[in-house]
Each structure stands twice: as C-alpha cells, then as structure tokens.
Coordinates of C-alpha atoms and ligand atoms in Angstrom, one line a residue:
X1 CA -6.8 -13.9 -7.0
X2 CA -8.6 -14.1 -10.4
X3 CA -9.8 -17.6 -9.7
X4 CA -11.3 -16.3 -6.5
X5 CA -13.1 -13.5 -8.3
X6 CA -14.5 -15.7 -11.0
X7 CA -15.8 -18.2 -8.5
X8 CA -17.6 -15.3 -6.8
X9 CA -19.1 -14.2 -10.1
X10 CA -20.4 -17.7 -10.9
X11 CA -21.7 -17.9 -7.4
X12 CA -23.6 -14.6 -7.8
X13 CA -25.0 -15.2 -11.2
X14 CA -26.1 -18.8 -11.6
X15 CA -27.4 -20.1 -8.3
X16 CA -30.8 -20.1 -6.6
X17 CA -31.9 -17.7 -3.9
X18 CA -31.4 -20.3 -1.2
X19 CA -27.8 -20.8 -2.1
X20 CA -27.3 -17.1 -2.4
X21 CA -28.5 -16.6 1.2
X22 CA -25.6 -18.8 2.3
X23 CA -23.1 -17.5 -0.3
X24 CA -23.6 -13.7 -0.1
X25 CA -22.4 -13.2 3.4
X26 CA -19.4 -15.6 2.7
X27 CA -18.6 -13.7 -0.4
X28 CA -18.8 -10.3 1.2
X29 CA -16.5 -11.4 4.1
X30 CA -14.1 -12.8 1.5
X31 CA -13.9 -9.5 -0.4
X32 CA -10.8 -9.3 1.7
X33 CA -9.5 -11.6 -1.1
X34 CA -9.1 -8.5 -3.3
X35 CA -7.4 -6.4 -0.7
X36 CA -3.9 -5.7 -1.8
X37 CA -1.1 -3.2 -1.5
X38 CA 0.8 -0.6 -3.5
X39 CA 3.8 1.5 -2.8
X40 CA 4.5 4.8 -4.3
X41 CA 8.0 5.4 -5.8
X42 CA 9.4 8.6 -7.2
X43 CA 12.2 9.2 -9.7
X44 CA 14.5 10.9 -9.2
X45 CA 14.4 9.5 -5.7
X46 CA 14.2 12.6 -3.5
X47 CA 11.5 14.8 -2.0
X48 CA 12.9 18.1 -3.2
X49 CA 12.8 19.0 -6.9
X50 CA 14.1 22.0 -8.9
X51 CA 11.5 23.8 -10.9
X52 CA 11.7 22.5 -14.5
X53 CA 12.8 19.0 -13.7
X54 CA 11.0 16.0 -15.2
X55 CA 9.7 13.7 -12.5
X56 CA 8.1 10.3 -12.7
X57 CA 5.8 8.9 -10.0
X58 CA 4.7 5.3 -10.0
X59 CA 2.3 3.0 -8.0
X60 CA 4.1 -0.3 -7.6
X61 CA 1.1 -2.7 -7.2
X62 CA 0.3 -6.3 -6.6
X63 CA -2.8 -6.3 -8.8
X64 CA -3.3 -3.8 -11.6
X65 CA -7.0 -4.7 -11.8
X66 CA -7.5 -2.8 -8.5
X67 CA -7.3 0.5 -10.4
X68 CA -4.6 2.2 -8.4
X69 CA -4.4 5.9 -9.3
X70 CA -2.1 8.6 -8.2
X71 CA -3.6 11.4 -6.1
X72 CA -2.3 14.5 -4.4
X73 CA -3.1 17.3 -2.0
X74 CA -1.6 20.7 -2.7
X75 CA -2.2 24.1 -1.2
X76 CA -4.7 24.7 -4.0
X77 CA -6.7 21.5 -4.2
X78 CA -7.2 18.1 -2.5
X79 CA -7.5 14.5 -3.7
X80 CA -7.1 15.4 -7.3
X81 CA -6.1 12.6 -9.7
X82 CA -3.1 12.5 -12.0
X83 CA -5.4 13.0 -15.1
X84 CA -6.0 16.6 -13.8
X85 CA -2.3 17.6 -13.6
X86 CA 0.1 15.1 -15.0
X87 CA 0.7 12.8 -17.9
X88 CA -0.9 9.6 -16.8
X89 CA -0.5 6.0 -18.1
X90 CA -2.0 3.2 -16.1
X91 CA -0.9 3.7 -12.5
X92 CA 2.1 5.9 -13.2
X93 CA 2.2 9.7 -13.7
X94 CA 4.8 12.0 -15.1
X95 CA 5.7 15.6 -15.1
X96 CA 7.8 16.8 -18.0
X97 CA 8.3 20.2 -16.3
X98 CA 7.5 20.4 -12.6
X99 CA 6.6 23.8 -11.1
X100 CA 6.5 25.1 -7.5
X101 CA 2.7 24.8 -7.3
X102 CA 3.1 21.1 -7.7
X103 CA 4.5 20.9 -4.2
X104 CA 2.3 18.7 -2.0
X105 CA 1.6 15.2 -0.6
X106 CA 1.2 12.4 -3.2
X107 CA -0.2 8.9 -2.7
X108 CA -1.8 6.0 -4.6
X109 CA -5.4 5.1 -4.0
X110 CA -7.2 2.0 -5.3
X111 CA -10.8 2.0 -6.5
X112 CA -11.9 0.6 -3.2
X113 CA -10.1 3.4 -1.3
X114 CA -7.0 1.5 -0.1
X115 CA -4.0 3.8 0.1
X116 CA -0.2 3.4 -0.3
X117 CA 2.5 5.2 1.6
X118 CA 2.5 9.0 0.9
X119 CA 5.4 11.1 -0.2
X120 CA 5.9 14.8 0.4
X121 CA 7.3 16.6 -2.7
X122 CA 8.6 20.2 -2.5
X123 CA 9.5 22.0 -5.7
X124 CA 11.7 25.0 -5.3
X125 CA 12.0 28.0 -7.5
X126 CA 15.6 28.5 -6.1
X127 CA 18.7 26.6 -7.2
X128 CA 19.5 24.6 -4.0
X129 CA 17.9 21.3 -2.9
X130 CA 18.5 19.0 0.1
X131 CA 18.6 15.4 -1.1
X132 CA 17.2 13.3 1.7
X133 CA 15.5 9.9 1.9
X134 CA 11.9 9.8 0.5
X135 CA 10.8 7.0 2.7
X136 CA 11.0 6.7 6.5
X137 CA 14.5 5.7 7.6
X138 CA 15.0 2.5 9.6
X139 CA 16.4 3.0 13.1
X140 CA 20.1 2.1 13.2
X141 CA 20.7 2.8 9.5
X142 CA 23.0 5.4 8.2
X143 CA 21.6 8.4 6.3
X144 CA 23.4 10.7 3.9
X145 CA 22.1 14.1 3.1
X146 CA 23.3 16.1 0.1
X147 CA 23.1 19.8 -0.5
X148 CA 23.2 20.4 -4.2
X149 CA 22.4 22.3 -7.3
X150 CA 21.2 20.7 -10.5
X151 CA 24.8 19.6 -11.3
X152 CA 27.0 19.5 -8.2
X153 CA 27.2 19.3 -4.4
X154 CA 27.6 22.6 -2.6
X155 CA 29.7 23.4 0.5
X156 CA 26.9 24.0 3.0
X157 CA 25.7 24.2 6.5
X158 CA 23.1 21.6 7.5
X159 CA 20.2 22.5 9.8
X160 CA 17.8 20.5 11.9
X161 CA 14.7 22.1 13.3
X162 CA 16.2 25.5 12.6
X163 CA 19.6 25.0 14.3
X164 CA 22.9 24.5 12.5
X165 CA 24.2 20.9 13.2
X166 CA 27.2 20.7 10.9
X167 CA 29.2 22.6 8.2
X168 CA 30.4 20.4 5.4
X169 CA 32.8 21.7 2.7
X170 CA 32.1 18.6 0.6
X171 CA 28.3 19.3 0.5
X172 CA 27.1 16.1 2.1
X173 CA 26.8 14.7 5.7
X174 CA 26.1 11.3 7.1
X175 CA 24.2 10.6 10.2
X176 CA 25.3 7.2 11.6
X177 CA 23.0 4.8 13.3
X178 CA 19.9 7.0 13.2
X179 CA 17.6 7.0 16.2
X180 CA 14.2 8.5 16.9
X181 CA 15.9 11.7 18.2
X182 CA 17.2 12.3 14.6
X183 CA 13.7 12.7 13.4
X184 CA 13.0 16.3 12.3
X185 CA 12.9 19.0 9.7
X186 CA 16.2 19.4 7.8
X187 CA 17.5 22.0 5.3
X188 CA 20.8 23.2 4.1
X189 CA 22.3 26.6 3.4
X190 CA 25.0 27.5 0.9
X191 CA 26.6 30.9 1.2
X192 CA 27.0 31.1 -2.6
X193 CA 23.6 29.7 -3.7
X194 CA 21.2 30.2 -0.9
X195 CA 18.9 27.9 1.1
X196 CA 17.1 24.7 0.3
X197 CA 13.5 24.0 1.3
X198 CA 13.0 22.0 4.4
X199 CA 12.1 18.3 4.4
X200 CA 10.8 16.1 7.2
X201 CA 12.9 13.0 7.9
X202 CA 11.1 10.3 9.9
X203 CA 12.6 7.3 11.6
X204 CA 10.8 4.0 12.1
X205 CA 11.6 1.3 14.7
X206 CA 13.4 -1.8 13.6
X207 CA 11.4 -5.0 12.9
X208 CA 11.6 -7.4 15.9
X209 CA 12.9 -10.4 14.0
X210 CA 16.3 -10.3 15.5
X211 CA 17.1 -10.2 19.2
X212 CA 18.0 -6.7 20.4
X213 CA 21.6 -6.1 21.4
X214 CA 22.1 -6.4 25.2
X215 CA 21.5 -3.2 27.1
X216 CA 18.9 -2.0 24.5
X217 CA 15.2 -2.1 25.0
X218 CA 13.3 -3.9 22.3
X219 CA 11.6 -1.4 20.0
X220 CA 7.8 -1.4 19.9
X221 CA 6.5 -4.2 17.6
X222 CA 4.8 -1.7 15.3
X223 CA 5.5 -3.8 12.2
X224 CA 4.0 -7.1 13.4
X225 CA 0.4 -6.2 13.1
X226 CA 0.4 -5.6 9.3
X227 CA 2.4 -8.8 8.8
X228 CA -0.3 -10.8 10.7
X229 CA -3.0 -9.3 8.7
X230 CA -1.1 -10.1 5.5
X231 CA -0.7 -13.7 6.5
X232 CA -4.4 -13.9 7.4
X233 CA -5.4 -12.4 4.1
X234 CA -3.1 -14.8 2.2
X235 CA -4.7 -17.8 4.0
X236 CA -8.2 -16.5 3.1
X237 CA -7.2 -16.1 -0.5
X238 CA -6.1 -19.7 -0.6
X239 CA -9.2 -21.0 1.2
X240 CA -11.7 -18.7 -0.7
X241 CA -12.2 -20.8 -3.9
X242 CA -12.2 -24.0 -1.8
X243 CA -15.0 -22.7 0.5
X244 CA -17.2 -21.3 -2.2
X245 CA -17.0 -24.3 -4.5
X246 CA -17.5 -26.7 -1.6
X247 CA -20.6 -24.7 -0.6
X248 CA -21.8 -24.7 -4.2
X249 CA -21.4 -28.4 -4.7
X250 CA -22.9 -29.3 -1.3
X251 CA -25.9 -27.0 -1.8
X252 CA -26.6 -28.1 -5.3
X253 CA -26.5 -31.7 -4.2
X254 CA -28.9 -30.9 -1.4
X255 CA -31.4 -29.5 -3.9
X256 CA -31.4 -32.6 -5.9
X257 CA -31.4 -34.8 -2.9
X258 CA -34.5 -33.2 -1.3
X259 CA -36.4 -32.9 -4.6
X260 CA -36.4 -29.1 -4.1
X261 CA -37.9 -27.5 -7.2
X262 CA -36.0 -24.1 -7.0
X263 CA -34.4 -23.3 -10.4
X264 CA -30.8 -24.4 -10.7
X265 CA -29.1 -23.5 -13.9
X266 CA -26.3 -26.0 -13.6
X267 CA -26.3 -29.6 -14.7
X268 CA -25.5 -31.7 -11.6
X269 CA -24.1 -35.2 -12.1
X270 CA -25.6 -38.0 -9.9
X271 CA -24.2 -38.0 -6.4
X272 CA -21.0 -39.9 -5.8
X273 CA -19.6 -41.5 -2.8
X274 CA -17.5 -38.4 -2.1
X275 CA -20.5 -36.1 -2.3
X276 CA -22.4 -38.3 0.2
X277 CA -19.5 -37.8 2.6
X278 CA -19.5 -34.0 2.0
X279 CA -23.2 -33.9 2.6
X280 CA -22.7 -35.2 6.1
X281 CA -20.1 -32.5 6.6
X282 CA -22.4 -29.8 5.4
X283 CA -23.2 -28.3 8.9
X284 CA -19.6 -28.4 9.9
X285 CA -18.6 -26.4 6.8
X286 CA -21.3 -23.8 7.5
X287 CA -20.1 -23.6 11.1
X288 CA -16.5 -23.0 10.2
X289 CA -17.3 -20.6 7.4
X290 CA -19.4 -18.5 9.9
X291 CA -16.4 -18.4 12.2
X292 CA -14.2 -17.1 9.4
X293 CA -16.8 -14.6 8.5
X294 CA -16.3 -12.8 11.9
X295 CA -12.7 -12.1 10.9
Ligands
LIG301 C1 -5.7 15.2 1.6 O1 -6.6 16.2 2.0 C2 -7.8 15.6 2.5 C3 -8.9 16.7 2.7 O2 -8.3 17.8 3.3 C4 -7.5 14.9 3.8 O3 -8.6 14.3 4.4 C5 -6.4 13.8 3.6 O4 -6.0 13.3 4.8 C6 -5.2 14.4 2.9 N1 -4.4 13.3 2.5 C7 -3.1 13.2 2.8 C8 -2.3 12.0 2.4 O5 -2.5 14.1 3.5
LIG302 C1 7.2 8.4 -17.5 O1 8.6 8.4 -17.5 C2 9.2 7.1 -17.5 C3 10.6 7.3 -17.3 O2 11.1 8.5 -17.8 C4 8.8 6.4 -18.8 O3 9.3 5.1 -18.8 C5 7.2 6.3 -18.9 O4 6.8 5.7 -20.1 C6 6.6 7.7 -18.8 N1 5.2 7.5 -18.7 C7 4.3 8.4 -19.2 C8 2.9 8.2 -18.9 O5 4.7 9.3 -19.9
LIG303 C1 5.0 15.5 5.1 O1 5.2 16.8 5.7 C2 4.5 17.0 6.9 C3 4.8 18.4 7.4 O2 6.2 18.7 7.3 C4 4.9 16.0 8.0 O3 4.1 16.2 9.1 C5 4.6 14.6 7.4 O4 5.0 13.6 8.3 C6 5.3 14.4 6.1 N1 4.8 13.1 5.5 C7 5.7 12.2 5.0 C8 5.1 11.0 4.4 O5 6.9 12.4 5.0

C-alpha cells in the first residue's frame, strides 16, 4: 500500500507533462489502491448501556493513514466527530460516564468518506438493560438475550415487536437457529425493576460457501459481491506499482530514444536489451491499462 502511494507521488512530481497525461488517468483509477475497510467495535459488547457506565468505541482498521474517525447521529446533532463529545485517541473514542443524550447511531468514517458498519447505542436512565448482539446475527446461529441490571440477571418477560414471547425466571433466553422471521425489536420487562429499552436484532443470510442442506433453498448470495470487489482491489494493489513503474520506465526511455527535449528530472541509464523489448510492448501496456481503468 505505501509502496503504491510513493510510486504515485514520484509519478506526480518528477515527470514531464507528456508522461503525466498517461499517468494521471491511471493513477486516479488506481486510487482504489487506498480503499480499505474498518469495523466498529464497542466495549462492553452490547447496544444498551446504563447511564454512568464507561464505554469504549474503536475503529478496527486496515490502514491507520486513512484517518478513520468515529462519528455519530443523535436526536440533537448529526455526523459529529468524537472530538466534540468523547475522549478521542487516534481512531478510538471513550466515554468515562455515558449519559442518555448519547443514545444514537455510531460509525467510523475515513477521510475519503468510506464508512464502517454502524452500531445503535441506547443509554437508559433506568436500571434494566437487554443484552443483545451488537452486530447482525448469522442465519442458523443461536442467540442469547439477557435481561439484567448492572450486577445481575433479572427474572423477566422477553418481548418481540411488543408481544410477550417467553417468561424466563433465570433472566436469559436463547433463540436456536435464528431465521429471518426472528428479526425484530426486542425488550424485556422485570416486575421488580421495570422495563429495558428496545433494540433491533437483524439477521443476515449465511454465506454460500457450503452446500445448503437438502430441502432448503439457497439463501441469496448477498455476501459474494463485496468479496469479489475485495479480490479485485487486492489484485489492483499488487499490479499498481508494476504498472506505474513500467509506464515510467517505458516513457522515459521513449523520450531519450526520440531525442525529445521535454525536461526529465531523472537520470536514465542507456537502454538495455530488456528495455528495447519493453518498448515494443509499449502499446500493449497502454491498451491493457486502459481496460483496467474502466473498472
Ligand atoms: C446521519 O444523519 C445524516 C443526516 O441526517 C444521514 O444522512 C445519515 O444517513 C445518518 N447516518 C446514519 C449512519 O444513520
Ligand atoms: C479507552 O479505553 C480503553 C479501555 O478502557 C483504553 O485502553 C484506552 O486507552 C482508552 N482510550 C482513550 C482515548 O482514553
Ligand atoms: C438502528 O435502529 C433502527 C431503528 O430501530 C433500525 O432501523 C436500524 O436497522 C438499526 N441499525 C443497526 C445497525 O442495528
């Protein structure tokens, strides 16, 4: 990644206008080189918090130079950065004492505007929370919900979309083999401590890497597209320095060869046998680069 960027810089700074006219479109198409990913994690790992808890949010990133920052939308303001409301350090952000007004949707955003997954956080002024998965649940997995106070589980009723689904004296319930029909808004109610806020639980389809069991329809291949893009980007990253330095070398050689008097700020050694060969391939290289460019 950094090799790629430094080749781009050399490319932009030291070559003549003619090379730039070839290089700039290539470089801009290869800005995909710097596209990367982050995922937001929260600790403690739940979407509901009690007022006064300390909470830590972190952007787990591939490349810290992309400048990932935590942002949030609340009922009061939108897209504000951690610096405005939390204790920020790099791409993480802490609350030492979270309050109800901090409820909202949180995500990481890079300087270029790429975004991570987002997490809904609800802070209650009451004493009961529902502990449910922060991230979408995979179809077929088991999910356990806890109804709890700061210190212990509470005997409680569990509700989905407003209707009681189960009463659990132990304060937790497990949904086995979740399916899309389990998606919904969950909460719990304790007769001694009151009600928790509601949290949305979403269910995502299984990846299609294994054959579906007989009698089941294959889930939609929703996860394949991002994987393809990732593979493509990875290949571009590998090819990027190769393309640019090949172009540079070939173009510089051409300048010398044709006695072109455009300023070139690099010392070029006399052409070798290999460069002669590359020169013949010049048009092929341009052609294949143009095809990549339309990616
Ligand atoms: C945050 O709010 C902005 C402005 O209302 C909206 O465009 C954006 O989609 C919201 N982001 C999330 C993650 O909900
Ligand atoms: C946030 O909290 C975590 C864990 O409690 C700690 O390791 C980290 O240094 C804290 N970061 C900031 C910016 O205070
Ligand atoms: C956040 O909550 C809203 C409203 O309950 C819901 O539509 C949305 O899917 C939730 N987002 C996540 C990431 O859970």
